Short mmCIF file of C-alpha atoms in Angstrom, two decimals:
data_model
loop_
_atom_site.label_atom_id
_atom_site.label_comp_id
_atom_site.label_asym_id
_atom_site.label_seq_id
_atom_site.Cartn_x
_atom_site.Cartn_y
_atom_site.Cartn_z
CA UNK A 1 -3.93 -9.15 -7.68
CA UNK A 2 -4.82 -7.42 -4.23
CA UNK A 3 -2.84 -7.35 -1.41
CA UNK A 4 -3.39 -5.63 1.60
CA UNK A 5 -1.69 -4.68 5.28
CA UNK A 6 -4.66 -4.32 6.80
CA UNK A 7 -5.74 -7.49 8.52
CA UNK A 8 -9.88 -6.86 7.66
CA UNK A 9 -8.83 -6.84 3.88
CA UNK A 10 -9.75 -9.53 1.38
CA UNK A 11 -5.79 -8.94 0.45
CA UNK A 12 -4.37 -9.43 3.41
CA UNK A 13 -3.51 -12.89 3.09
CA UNK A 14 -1.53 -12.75 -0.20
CA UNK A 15 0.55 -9.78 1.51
CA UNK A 16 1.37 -12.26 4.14
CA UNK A 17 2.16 -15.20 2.07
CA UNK A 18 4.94 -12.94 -0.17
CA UNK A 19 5.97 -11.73 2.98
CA UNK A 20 6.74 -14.97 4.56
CA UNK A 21 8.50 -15.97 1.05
CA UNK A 22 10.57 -12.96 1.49
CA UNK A 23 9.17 -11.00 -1.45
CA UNK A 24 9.43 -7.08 -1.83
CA UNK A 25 5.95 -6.17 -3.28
CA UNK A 26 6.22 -2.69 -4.92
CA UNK A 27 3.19 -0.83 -5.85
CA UNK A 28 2.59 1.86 -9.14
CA UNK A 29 -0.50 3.89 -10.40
CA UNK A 30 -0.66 5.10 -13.60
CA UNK A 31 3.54 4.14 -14.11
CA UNK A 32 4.70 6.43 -10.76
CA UNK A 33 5.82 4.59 -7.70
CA UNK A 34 3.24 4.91 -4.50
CA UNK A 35 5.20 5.45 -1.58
CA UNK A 36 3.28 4.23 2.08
CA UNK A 37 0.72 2.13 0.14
CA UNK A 38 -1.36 -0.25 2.52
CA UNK A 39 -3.45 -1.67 0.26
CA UNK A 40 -3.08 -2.48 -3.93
CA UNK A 41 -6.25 -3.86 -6.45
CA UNK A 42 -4.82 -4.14 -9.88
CA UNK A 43 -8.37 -5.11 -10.84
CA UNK A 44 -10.31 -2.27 -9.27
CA UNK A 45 -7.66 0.53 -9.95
CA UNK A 46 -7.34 1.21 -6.20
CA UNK A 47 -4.36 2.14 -3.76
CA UNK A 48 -5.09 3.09 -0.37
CA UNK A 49 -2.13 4.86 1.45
CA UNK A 50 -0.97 6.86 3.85
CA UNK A 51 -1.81 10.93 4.14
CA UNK A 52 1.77 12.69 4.18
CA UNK A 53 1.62 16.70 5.18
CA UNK A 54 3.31 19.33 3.31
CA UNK A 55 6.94 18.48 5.41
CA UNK A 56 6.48 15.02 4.20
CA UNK A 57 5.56 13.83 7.60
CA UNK A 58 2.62 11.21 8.19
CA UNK A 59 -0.78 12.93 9.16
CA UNK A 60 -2.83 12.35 11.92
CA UNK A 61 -6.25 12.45 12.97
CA UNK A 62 -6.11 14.66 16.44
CA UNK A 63 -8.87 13.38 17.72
CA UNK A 64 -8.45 9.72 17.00
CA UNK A 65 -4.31 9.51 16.59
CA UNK A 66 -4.81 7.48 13.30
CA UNK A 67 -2.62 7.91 10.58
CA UNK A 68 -5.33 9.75 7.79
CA UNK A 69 -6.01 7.54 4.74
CA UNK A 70 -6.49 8.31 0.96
CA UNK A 71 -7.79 6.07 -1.74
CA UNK A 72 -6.45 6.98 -5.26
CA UNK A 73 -7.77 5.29 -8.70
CA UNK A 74 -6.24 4.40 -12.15
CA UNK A 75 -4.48 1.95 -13.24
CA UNK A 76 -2.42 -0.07 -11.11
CA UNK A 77 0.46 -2.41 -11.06
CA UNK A 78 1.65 -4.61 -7.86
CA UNK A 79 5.04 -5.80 -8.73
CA UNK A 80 6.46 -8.66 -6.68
CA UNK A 81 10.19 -9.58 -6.73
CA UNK A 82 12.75 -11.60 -4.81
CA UNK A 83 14.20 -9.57 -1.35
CA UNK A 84 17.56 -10.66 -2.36
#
């Protein structure tokens, strides 16, 4: 499964159909929970998320204002379960 925030990803459509079924879609790699993922391929081993700093804020590019990125690999699990 791949799902995806990002509206140019392949996933991004399968985020938005558990979303509009009100579905909580958790993501793991390698059995920890990834906190700020945007993106999740069980198949490729990928999770894309969000760059915190060392305060555990989000960081930014100063030049562009965009939140940095990271890709991390290994084995990954997208979990999806009922919001209620």
């Amino acid at each position: 499964m791949r799902v995806s925030s990002d509206k140019a990803d392949p996933g991004y459509a399968a985020w938005c159909k558990l979303n509009g079924d009100r579905k909580i879609v958790t993501v793991y790699l390698d059995g920890e929970k990834v906190r700020d993922a945007v993106m999740a391929d069980e198949e490729a081993g990928e999770v894309r998320r969000c760059v915190r700093t060392e305060a555990d804020n989000l960081a930014f590019d100063k030049k562009t204002g965009d939140i940095l990125m990271e890709t991390l690999k290994g084995k990954v699990k997208v979990l999806v379960e009922d919001r209620f």
